[in-house]
Short mmCIF file of C-alpha atoms in Angstrom, two decimals:
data_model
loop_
_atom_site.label_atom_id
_atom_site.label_comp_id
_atom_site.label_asym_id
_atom_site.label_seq_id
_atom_site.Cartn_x
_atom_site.Cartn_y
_atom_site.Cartn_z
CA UNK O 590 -9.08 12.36 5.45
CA UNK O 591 -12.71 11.99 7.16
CA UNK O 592 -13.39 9.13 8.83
CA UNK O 593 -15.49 7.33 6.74
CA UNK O 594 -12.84 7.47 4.18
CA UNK O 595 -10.75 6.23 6.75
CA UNK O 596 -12.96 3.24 7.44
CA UNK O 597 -13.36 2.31 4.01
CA UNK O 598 -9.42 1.96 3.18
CA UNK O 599 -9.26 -0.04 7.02
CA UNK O 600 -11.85 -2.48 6.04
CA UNK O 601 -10.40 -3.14 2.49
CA UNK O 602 -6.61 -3.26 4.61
CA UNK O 603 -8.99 -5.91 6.88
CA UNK O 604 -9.40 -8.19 3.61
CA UNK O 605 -6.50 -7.62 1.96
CA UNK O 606 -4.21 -8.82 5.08
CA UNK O 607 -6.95 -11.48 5.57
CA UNK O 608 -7.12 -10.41 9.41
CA UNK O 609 -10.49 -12.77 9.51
CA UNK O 610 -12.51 -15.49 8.03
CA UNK O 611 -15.42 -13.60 6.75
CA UNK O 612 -17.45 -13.59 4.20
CA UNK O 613 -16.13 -10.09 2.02
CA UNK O 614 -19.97 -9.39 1.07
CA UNK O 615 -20.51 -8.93 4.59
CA UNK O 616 -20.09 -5.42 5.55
CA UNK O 617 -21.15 -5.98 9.04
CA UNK O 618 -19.08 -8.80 10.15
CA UNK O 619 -16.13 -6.64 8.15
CA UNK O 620 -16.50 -3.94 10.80
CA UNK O 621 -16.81 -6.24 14.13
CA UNK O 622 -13.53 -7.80 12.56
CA UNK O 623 -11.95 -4.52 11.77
CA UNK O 624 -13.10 -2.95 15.31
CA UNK O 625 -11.76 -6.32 17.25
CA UNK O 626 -8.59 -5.91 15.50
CA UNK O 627 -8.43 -2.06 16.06
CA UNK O 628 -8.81 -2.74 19.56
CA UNK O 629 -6.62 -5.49 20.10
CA UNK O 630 -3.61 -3.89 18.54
CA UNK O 631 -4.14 -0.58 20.73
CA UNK O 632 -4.17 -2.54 23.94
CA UNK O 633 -0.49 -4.49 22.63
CA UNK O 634 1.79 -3.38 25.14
CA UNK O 635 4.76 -5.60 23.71
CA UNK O 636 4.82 -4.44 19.82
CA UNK O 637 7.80 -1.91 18.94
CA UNK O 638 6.63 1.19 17.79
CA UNK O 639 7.45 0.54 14.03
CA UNK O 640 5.86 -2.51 13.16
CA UNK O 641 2.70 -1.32 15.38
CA UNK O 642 2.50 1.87 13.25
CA UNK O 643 2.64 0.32 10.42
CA UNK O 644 -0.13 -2.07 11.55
CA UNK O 645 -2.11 0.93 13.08
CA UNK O 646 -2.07 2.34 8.90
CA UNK O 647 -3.22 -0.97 7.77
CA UNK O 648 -6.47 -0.47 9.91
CA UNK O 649 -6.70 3.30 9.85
CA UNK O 650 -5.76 4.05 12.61
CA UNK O 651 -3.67 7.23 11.56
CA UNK O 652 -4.44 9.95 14.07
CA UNK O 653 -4.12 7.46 16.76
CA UNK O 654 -0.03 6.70 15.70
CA UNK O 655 0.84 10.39 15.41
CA UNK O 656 1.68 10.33 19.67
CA UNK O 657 3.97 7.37 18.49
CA UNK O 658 5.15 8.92 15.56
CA UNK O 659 6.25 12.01 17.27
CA UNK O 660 7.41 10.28 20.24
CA UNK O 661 10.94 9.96 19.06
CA UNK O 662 12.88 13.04 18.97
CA UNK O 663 15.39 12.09 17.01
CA UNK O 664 14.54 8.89 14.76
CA UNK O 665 15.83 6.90 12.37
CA UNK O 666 15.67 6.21 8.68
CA UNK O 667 12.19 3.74 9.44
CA UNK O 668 10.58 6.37 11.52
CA UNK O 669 11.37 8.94 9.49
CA UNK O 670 10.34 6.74 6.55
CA UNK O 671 6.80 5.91 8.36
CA UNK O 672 6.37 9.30 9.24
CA UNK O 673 6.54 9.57 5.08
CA UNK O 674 3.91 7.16 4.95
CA UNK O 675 1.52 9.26 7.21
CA UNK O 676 2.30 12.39 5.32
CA UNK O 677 1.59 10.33 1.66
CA UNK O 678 -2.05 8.87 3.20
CA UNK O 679 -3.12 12.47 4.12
CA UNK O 680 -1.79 14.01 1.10
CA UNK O 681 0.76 16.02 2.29
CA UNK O 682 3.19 14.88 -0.70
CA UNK O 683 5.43 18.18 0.36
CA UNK O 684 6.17 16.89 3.44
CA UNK O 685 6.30 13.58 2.55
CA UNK O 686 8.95 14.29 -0.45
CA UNK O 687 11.02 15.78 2.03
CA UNK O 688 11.16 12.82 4.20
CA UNK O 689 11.84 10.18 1.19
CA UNK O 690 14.38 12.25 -0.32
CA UNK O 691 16.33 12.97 2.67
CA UNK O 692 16.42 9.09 3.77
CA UNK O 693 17.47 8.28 -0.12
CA UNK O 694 20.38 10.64 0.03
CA UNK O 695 21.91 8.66 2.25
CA UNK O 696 20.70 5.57 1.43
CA UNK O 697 20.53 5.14 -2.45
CA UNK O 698 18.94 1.33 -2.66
CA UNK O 699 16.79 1.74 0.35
CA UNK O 700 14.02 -0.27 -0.88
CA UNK O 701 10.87 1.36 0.93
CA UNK O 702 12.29 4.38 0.35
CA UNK O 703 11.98 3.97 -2.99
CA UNK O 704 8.75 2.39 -3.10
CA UNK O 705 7.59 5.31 -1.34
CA UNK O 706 8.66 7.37 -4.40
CA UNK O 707 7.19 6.04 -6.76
CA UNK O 708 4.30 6.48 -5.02
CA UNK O 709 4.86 9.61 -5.17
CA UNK O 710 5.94 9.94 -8.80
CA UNK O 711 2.27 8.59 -9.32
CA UNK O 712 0.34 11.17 -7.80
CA UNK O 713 2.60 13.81 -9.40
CA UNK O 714 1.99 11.82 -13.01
CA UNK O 715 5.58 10.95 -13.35
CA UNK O 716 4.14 7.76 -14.76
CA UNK O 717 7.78 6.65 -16.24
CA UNK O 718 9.97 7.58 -12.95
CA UNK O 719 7.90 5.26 -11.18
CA UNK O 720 7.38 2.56 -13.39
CA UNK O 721 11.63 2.69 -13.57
CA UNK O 722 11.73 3.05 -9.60
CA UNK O 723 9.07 0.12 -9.34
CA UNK O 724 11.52 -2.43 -11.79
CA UNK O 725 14.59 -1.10 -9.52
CA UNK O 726 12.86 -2.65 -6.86
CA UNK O 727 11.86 -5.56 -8.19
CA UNK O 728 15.27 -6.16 -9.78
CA UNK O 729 17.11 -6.28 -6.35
CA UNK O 730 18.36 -9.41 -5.23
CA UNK O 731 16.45 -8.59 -2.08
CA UNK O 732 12.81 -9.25 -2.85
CA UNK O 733 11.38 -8.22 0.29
CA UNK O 734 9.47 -5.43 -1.51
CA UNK O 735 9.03 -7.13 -4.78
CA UNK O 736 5.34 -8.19 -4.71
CA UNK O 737 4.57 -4.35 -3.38
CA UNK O 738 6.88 -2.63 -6.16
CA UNK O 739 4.85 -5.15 -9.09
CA UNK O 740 1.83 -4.46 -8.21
CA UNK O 741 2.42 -0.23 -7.87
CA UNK O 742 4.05 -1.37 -11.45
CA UNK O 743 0.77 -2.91 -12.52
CA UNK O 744 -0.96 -0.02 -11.58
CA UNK O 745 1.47 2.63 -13.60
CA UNK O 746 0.64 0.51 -16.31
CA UNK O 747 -3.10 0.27 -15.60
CA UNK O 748 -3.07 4.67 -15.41
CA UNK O 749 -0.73 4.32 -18.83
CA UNK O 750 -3.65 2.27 -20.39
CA UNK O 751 -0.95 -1.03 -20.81
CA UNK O 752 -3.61 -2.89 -20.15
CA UNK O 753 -1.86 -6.18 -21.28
CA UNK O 754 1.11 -5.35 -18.91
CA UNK O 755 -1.12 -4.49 -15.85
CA UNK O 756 -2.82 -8.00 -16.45
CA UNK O 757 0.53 -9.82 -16.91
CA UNK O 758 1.72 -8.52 -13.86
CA UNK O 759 -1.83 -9.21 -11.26
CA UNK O 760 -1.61 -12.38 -12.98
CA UNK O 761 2.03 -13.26 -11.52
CA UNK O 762 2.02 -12.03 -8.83
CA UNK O 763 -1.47 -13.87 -8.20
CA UNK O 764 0.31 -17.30 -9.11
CA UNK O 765 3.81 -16.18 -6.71
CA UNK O 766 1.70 -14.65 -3.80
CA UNK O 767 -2.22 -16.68 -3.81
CA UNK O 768 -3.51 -14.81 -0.60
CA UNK O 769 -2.02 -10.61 -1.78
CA UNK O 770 -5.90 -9.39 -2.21
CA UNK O 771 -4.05 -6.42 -4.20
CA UNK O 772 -3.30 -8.67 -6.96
CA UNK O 773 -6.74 -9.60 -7.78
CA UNK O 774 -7.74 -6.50 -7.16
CA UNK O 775 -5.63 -5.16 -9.89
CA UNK O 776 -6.71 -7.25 -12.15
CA UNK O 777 -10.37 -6.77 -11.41
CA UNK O 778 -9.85 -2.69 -11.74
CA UNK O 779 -7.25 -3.99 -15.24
CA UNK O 780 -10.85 -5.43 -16.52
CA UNK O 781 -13.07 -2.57 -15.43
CA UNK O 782 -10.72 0.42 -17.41
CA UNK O 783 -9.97 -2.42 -20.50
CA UNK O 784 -14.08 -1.99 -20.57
CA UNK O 785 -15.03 -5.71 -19.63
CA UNK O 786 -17.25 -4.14 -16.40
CA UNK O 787 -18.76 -7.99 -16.50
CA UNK O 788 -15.34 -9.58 -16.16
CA UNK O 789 -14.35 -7.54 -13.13
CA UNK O 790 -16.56 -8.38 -10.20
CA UNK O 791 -15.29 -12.07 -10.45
CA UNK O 792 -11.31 -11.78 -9.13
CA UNK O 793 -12.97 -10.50 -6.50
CA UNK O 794 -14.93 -12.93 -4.95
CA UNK O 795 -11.35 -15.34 -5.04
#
């Protein structure tokens, strides 16, 4: 992906993860935030390598994990599983299959695993094997993943046209999780496709 794609996706991961008290109509003070963070997190001598990659994705900084990525000759089911993730945001979905599939042969329930999945069910427009991975995940006691797998569930049913559905769901997890961005994003992109363009700019600006 080019880097202004790259950019784009880190400054929306910037508001999303609410990183920084700025305004989100200001694209300028976006990127000083984004570039501050960006910076800060490379010089962090004391993060492990897993939660810093993942961090390093949420600010796209994806060619600068690979030396981490590849550092560990023989890694475990979360490296392997965030070396997944890379594959999936430079659509390599081949590679990342492999990875996902491997990890959930061994471990069945593994709830990223599966998340991962259905994100790849999506892109290969198995609509209902991820909308039946994303309730798996959101059934488990466990609910570690359960805002992530509800809102990849709104969006099945947002590409399914369910536009009722996709609503229910930003709505919920809007009232369970107030600061997940995602959420009202969903339901502003719910009100775009359900053609109410004049509805959609306002869950926005929350």
């Amino acid at each position: 992906m080019n880097s202004k794609k790259v950019c784009i996706a880190a400054l929306f991961s910037l508001f999303c993860l609410k990183v920084a008290a700025i305004n989100p109509d200001s694209t300028a003070a976006a990127k000083r935030a984004l570039d501050k963070e960006r910076t800060s997190l490379l010089a962090n001598k004391e993060l492990k390598p897993e939660p810093k990659i993942e961090r390093m994705f949420q600010l796209g900084l994806w060619n600068e994990a690979i030396p981490l990525l590849t550092a560990d000759k023989n890694p475990g089911i979360d490296m392997r599983l965030l070396n997944a993730e890379y594959f999936l945001l430079n659509n390599d979905f081949i590679k990342a299959d492999s990875l996902v599939t491997s990890v959930l042969s061994r471990r069945k329930d593994h709830q990223k695993a599966l998340l991962l999945k259905a994100q790849l069910d999506v892109w290969a427009w198995k609509l209902n094997d991820a909308a039946q991975t994303c309730e798996k995940i959101a059934a488990d006691k466990d609910k570690t993943f359960y805002d992530k797998a509800m809102l990849q569930l709104g969006r099945v049913r947002l590409l399914q046209k369910k536009y009722d559905e996709a609503l229910k769901i930003a709505k919920d997890i809007q009232t369970l999780y107030p600061k997940n961005a995602e959420a009202w994003l969903l339901e502003s992109d719910v009100l775009f496709w359900n053609q109410k363009p004049d509805q959609a700019e306002a869950p926005l600006k929350k």
